[in-house]
Coordinates of C-alpha atoms in Angstrom, one line a residue:
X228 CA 34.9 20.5 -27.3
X229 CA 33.3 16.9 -27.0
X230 CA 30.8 16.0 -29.4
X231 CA 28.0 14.4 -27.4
X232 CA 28.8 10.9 -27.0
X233 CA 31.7 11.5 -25.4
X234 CA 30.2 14.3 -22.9
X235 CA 27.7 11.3 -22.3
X236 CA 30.7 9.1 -21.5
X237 CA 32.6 12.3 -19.2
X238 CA 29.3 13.0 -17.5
X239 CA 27.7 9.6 -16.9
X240 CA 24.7 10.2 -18.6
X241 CA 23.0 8.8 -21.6
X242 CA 22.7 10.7 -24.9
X243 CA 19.2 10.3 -24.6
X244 CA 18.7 12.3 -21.4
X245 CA 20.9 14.8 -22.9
X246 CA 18.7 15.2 -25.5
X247 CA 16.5 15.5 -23.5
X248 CA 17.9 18.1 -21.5
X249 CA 18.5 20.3 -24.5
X250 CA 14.7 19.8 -26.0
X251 CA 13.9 21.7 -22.3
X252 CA 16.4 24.2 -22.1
X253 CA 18.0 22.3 -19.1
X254 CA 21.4 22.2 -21.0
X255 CA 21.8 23.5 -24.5
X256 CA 25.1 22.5 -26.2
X257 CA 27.6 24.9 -26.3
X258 CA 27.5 24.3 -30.0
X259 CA 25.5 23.2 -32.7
X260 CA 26.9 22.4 -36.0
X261 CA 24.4 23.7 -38.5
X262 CA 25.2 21.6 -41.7
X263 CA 25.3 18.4 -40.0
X264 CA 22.7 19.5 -36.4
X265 CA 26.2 17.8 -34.6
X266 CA 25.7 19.0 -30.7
X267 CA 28.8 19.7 -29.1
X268 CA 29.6 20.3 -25.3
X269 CA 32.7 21.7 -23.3
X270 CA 34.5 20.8 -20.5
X271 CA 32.9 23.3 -18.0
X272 CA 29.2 22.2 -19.0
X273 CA 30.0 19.3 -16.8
X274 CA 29.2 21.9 -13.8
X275 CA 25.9 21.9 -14.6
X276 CA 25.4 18.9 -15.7
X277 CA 26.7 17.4 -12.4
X278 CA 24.3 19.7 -10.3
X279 CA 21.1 19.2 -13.1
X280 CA 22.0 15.2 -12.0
X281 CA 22.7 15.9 -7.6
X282 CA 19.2 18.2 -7.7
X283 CA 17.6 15.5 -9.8
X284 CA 18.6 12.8 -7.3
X285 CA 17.3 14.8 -4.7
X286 CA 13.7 14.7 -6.2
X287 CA 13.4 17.5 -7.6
X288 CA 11.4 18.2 -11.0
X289 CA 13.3 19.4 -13.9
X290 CA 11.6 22.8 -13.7
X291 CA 12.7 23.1 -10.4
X292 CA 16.2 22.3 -11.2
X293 CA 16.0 24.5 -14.1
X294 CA 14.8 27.3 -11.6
X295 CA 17.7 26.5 -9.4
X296 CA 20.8 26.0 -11.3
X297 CA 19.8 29.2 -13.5
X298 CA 19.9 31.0 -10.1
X299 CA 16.0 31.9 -10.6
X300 CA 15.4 30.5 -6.7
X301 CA 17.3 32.9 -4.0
X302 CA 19.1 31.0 -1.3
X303 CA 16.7 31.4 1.1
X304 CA 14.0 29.3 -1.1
X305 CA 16.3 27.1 -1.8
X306 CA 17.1 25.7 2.5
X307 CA 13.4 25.7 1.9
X308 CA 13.3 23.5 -0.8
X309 CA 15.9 21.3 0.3
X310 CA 14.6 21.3 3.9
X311 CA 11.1 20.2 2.2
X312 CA 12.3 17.9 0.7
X313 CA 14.6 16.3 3.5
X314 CA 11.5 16.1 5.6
X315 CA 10.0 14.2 2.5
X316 CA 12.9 11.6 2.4
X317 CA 12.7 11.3 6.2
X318 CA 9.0 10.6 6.3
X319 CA 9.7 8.0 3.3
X320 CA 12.5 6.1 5.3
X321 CA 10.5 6.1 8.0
X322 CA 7.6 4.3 6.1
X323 CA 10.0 1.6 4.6
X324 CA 11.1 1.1 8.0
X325 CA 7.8 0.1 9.4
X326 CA 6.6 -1.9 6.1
X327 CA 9.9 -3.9 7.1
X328 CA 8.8 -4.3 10.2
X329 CA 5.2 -5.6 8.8
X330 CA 6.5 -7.8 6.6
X331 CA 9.3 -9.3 9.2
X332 CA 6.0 -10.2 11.1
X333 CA 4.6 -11.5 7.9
X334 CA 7.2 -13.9 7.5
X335 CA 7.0 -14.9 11.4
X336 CA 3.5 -15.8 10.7
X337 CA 3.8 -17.7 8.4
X338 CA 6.8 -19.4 9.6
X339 CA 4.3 -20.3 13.1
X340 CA 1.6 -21.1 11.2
X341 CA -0.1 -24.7 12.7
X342 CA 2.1 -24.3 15.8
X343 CA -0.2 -23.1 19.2
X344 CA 0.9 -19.7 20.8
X345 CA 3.5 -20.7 23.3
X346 CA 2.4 -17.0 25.0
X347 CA -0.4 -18.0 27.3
X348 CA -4.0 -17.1 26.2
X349 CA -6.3 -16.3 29.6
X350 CA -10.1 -16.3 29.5
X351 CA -11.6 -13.3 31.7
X352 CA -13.7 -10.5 32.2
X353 CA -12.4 -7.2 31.2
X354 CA -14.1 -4.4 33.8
X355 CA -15.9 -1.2 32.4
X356 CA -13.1 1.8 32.2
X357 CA -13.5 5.7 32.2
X358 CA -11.2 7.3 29.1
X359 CA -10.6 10.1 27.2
X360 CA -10.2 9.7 23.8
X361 CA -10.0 11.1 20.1
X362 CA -11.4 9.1 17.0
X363 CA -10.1 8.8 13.3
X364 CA -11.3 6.6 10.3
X365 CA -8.3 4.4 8.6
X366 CA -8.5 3.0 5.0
X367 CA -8.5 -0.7 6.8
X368 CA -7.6 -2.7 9.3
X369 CA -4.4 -3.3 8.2
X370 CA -1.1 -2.3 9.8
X371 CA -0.2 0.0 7.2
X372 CA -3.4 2.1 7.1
X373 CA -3.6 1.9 11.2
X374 CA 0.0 2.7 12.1
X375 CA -0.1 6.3 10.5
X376 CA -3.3 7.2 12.2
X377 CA -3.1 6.1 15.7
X378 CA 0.2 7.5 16.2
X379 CA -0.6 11.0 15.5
X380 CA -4.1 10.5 17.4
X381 CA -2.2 9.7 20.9
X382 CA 0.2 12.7 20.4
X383 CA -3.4 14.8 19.7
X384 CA -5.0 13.1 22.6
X385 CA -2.0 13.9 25.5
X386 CA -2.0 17.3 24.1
X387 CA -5.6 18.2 24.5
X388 CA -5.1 16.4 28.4
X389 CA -2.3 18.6 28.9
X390 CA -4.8 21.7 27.9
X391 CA -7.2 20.4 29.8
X392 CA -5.6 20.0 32.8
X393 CA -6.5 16.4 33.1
X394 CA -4.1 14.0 33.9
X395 CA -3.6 9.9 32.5
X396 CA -4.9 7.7 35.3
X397 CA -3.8 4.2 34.0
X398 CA -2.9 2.8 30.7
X399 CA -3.5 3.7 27.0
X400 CA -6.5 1.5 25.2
X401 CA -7.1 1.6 21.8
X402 CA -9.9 0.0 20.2
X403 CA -11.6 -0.2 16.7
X404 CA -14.9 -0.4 14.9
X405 CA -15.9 -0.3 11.4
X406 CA -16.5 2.7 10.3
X407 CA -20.2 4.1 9.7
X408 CA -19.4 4.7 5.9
X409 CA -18.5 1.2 5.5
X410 CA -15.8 0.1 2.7
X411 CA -14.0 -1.8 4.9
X412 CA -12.8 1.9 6.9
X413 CA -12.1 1.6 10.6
X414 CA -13.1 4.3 13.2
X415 CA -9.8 4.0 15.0
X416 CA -10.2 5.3 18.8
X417 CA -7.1 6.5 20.5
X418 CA -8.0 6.3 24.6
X419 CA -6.4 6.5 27.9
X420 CA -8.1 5.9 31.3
X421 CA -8.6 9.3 33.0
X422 CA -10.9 10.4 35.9
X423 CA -12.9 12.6 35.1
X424 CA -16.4 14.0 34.0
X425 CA -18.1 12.6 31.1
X426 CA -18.4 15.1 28.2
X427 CA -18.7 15.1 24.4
X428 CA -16.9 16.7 21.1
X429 CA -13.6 16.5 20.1
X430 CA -12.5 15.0 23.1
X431 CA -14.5 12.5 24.2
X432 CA -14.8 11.3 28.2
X433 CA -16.8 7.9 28.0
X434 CA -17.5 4.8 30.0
X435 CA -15.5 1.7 27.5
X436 CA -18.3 -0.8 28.5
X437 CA -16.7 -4.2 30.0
X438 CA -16.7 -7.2 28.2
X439 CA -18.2 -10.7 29.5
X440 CA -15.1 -12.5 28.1
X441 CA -11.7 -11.4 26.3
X442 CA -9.4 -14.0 25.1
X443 CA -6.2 -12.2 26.1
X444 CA -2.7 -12.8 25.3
X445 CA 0.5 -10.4 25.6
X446 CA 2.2 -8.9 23.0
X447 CA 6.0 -7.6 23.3
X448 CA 7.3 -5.5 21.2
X449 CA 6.6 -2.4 18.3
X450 CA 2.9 -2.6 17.4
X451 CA 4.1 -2.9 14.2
X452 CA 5.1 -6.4 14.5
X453 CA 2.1 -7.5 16.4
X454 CA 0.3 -9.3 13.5
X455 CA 2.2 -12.9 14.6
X456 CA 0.8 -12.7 18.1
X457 CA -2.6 -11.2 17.1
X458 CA -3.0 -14.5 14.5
X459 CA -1.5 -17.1 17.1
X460 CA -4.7 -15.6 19.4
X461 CA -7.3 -16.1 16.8
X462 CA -5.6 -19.8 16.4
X463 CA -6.0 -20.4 19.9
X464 CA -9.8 -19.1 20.0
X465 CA -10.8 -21.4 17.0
X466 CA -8.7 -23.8 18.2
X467 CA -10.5 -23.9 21.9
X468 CA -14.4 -23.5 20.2
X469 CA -14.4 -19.9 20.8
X470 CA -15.9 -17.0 18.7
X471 CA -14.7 -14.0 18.3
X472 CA -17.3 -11.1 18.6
X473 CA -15.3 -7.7 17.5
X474 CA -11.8 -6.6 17.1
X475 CA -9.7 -6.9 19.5
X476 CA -8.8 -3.7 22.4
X477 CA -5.1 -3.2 22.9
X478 CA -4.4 -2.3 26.5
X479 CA -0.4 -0.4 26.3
X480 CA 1.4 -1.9 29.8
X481 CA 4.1 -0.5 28.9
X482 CA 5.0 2.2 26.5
X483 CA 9.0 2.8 26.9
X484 CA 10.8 5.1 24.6
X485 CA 12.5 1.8 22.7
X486 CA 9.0 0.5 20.9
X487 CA 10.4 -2.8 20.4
X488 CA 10.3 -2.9 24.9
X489 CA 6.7 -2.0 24.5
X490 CA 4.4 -4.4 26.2
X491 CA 0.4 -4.6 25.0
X492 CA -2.1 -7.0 25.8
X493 CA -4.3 -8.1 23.6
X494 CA -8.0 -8.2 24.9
X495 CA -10.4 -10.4 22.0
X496 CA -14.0 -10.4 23.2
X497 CA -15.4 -14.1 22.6
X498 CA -18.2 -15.9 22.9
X499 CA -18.7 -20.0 23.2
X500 CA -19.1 -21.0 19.3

């Protein structure tokens, strides 16, 4: 038997967490010397040990991985369990991946910062356009609170055109507001040109009005990484005694599976300051 240092050592734990594990009932020593309260462990503890520390990793809770390695949770539960928490793991790669991405296009701003856009800016009238689009407030203006809204709203807004029988005639536009309730939120509208009748609720079929003059300027690339061109456009409209009147609409050119092929223009609306 080991006393329980040296389990510790065996199991690469600290004597602490086996402590620990014992106060709960996780992994009671095989042994307890009742004169001196001496723990003592065997050689085939380290089984469970080594699963308590491979379910932990996982993210489970200790009750869960009490439930499992006592064989309280029936296979079945446990694919779900796992499966759960695969999908969980997934989702959180996913958001370090794209607060890489923003902070990549951080660093690029910064990095361009008192240099002119060498993409050109244009001056010009953007025409009034027929879409169909769903709405959703965001937390703020900012890539990470955008990103996981409007994503799900265009995979909403194609489904409820493919139930509708209505097909895409021309790009994707999404544009933003703030929100009604105010708190910096952002009523986030996901839109594609159609043609088709005007109508109200869920899906919305509006006229986007047109705009006098946009200060427009291309963007290529994931929307994630947009905020180096978006700032290089606000440069150029300070820098050329422009004012800008409203956030800017992104018009999607080209939306190939490979986001970083994607091609969006930018459309600011402006005024003379």
């Amino acid at each position: 038997m080991f006393i329980i240092g040296d389990f510790a050592r065996h199991g690469r734990v600290s004597v602490r967490m086996l402590r620990h594990y014992d106060a709960t009932g996780l992994l009671r020593p095989a042994h307890v010397d009742p004169a001196s309260g001496y723990r003592y462990y065997t050689a085939a503890q380290l089984t469970r040990l080594n699963r308590i520390i491979a379910l932990k990793d996982l993210g489970f809770t200790l009750q869960q991985v009490q439930d499992i390695v006592d064989e309280k949770v029936s296979l079945e539960e446990l694919r779900g369990m796992l499966r759960l928490r695969r999908a969980e793991l997934e989702t959180a790669v996913a958001a370090a991946g794209a607060r890489l991405i923003q902070v990549e296009a951080r660093l690029r701003a910064i990095e361009s910062e008192g240099h002119m856009p060498t993409n050109d800016v244009v001056i010009k009238s953007v025409p009034a356009v027929r879409v169909a689009e769903l709405t959703a407030t965001a937390a703020s203006f900012e890539p990470e609170d955008i990103g996981p809204v409007i994503g799900p709203l265009y995979d909403e807004l194609f489904r409820c055109l493919d139930s509708a029988g209505i097909t895409p005639t021309g790009p994707g536009v999404a544009y933003y507001e703030d929100a009604p309730e105010g708190g910096g939120r952002i009523s986030v509208h996901a839109a594609v040109q159609v043609s088709a009748p005007l109508q109200d609720g869920a899906l919305r079929i509006l006229d986007l009005p047109s705009i006098d003059q946009a200060a427009t300027i291309v963007h290529r690339g994931s929307m994630d990484a947009v905020l180096p061109t978006a700032q290089a456009l606000a440069r150029w409209i300070d820098a050329n005694d422009y004012q800008s009147t409203g956030y800017p609409r992104e018009i999607n050119l080209e939306c190939p599976e490979n986001r970083d092929d994607w091609v969006t223009e930018l459309q600011a609306p402006v005024t003379r300051a």
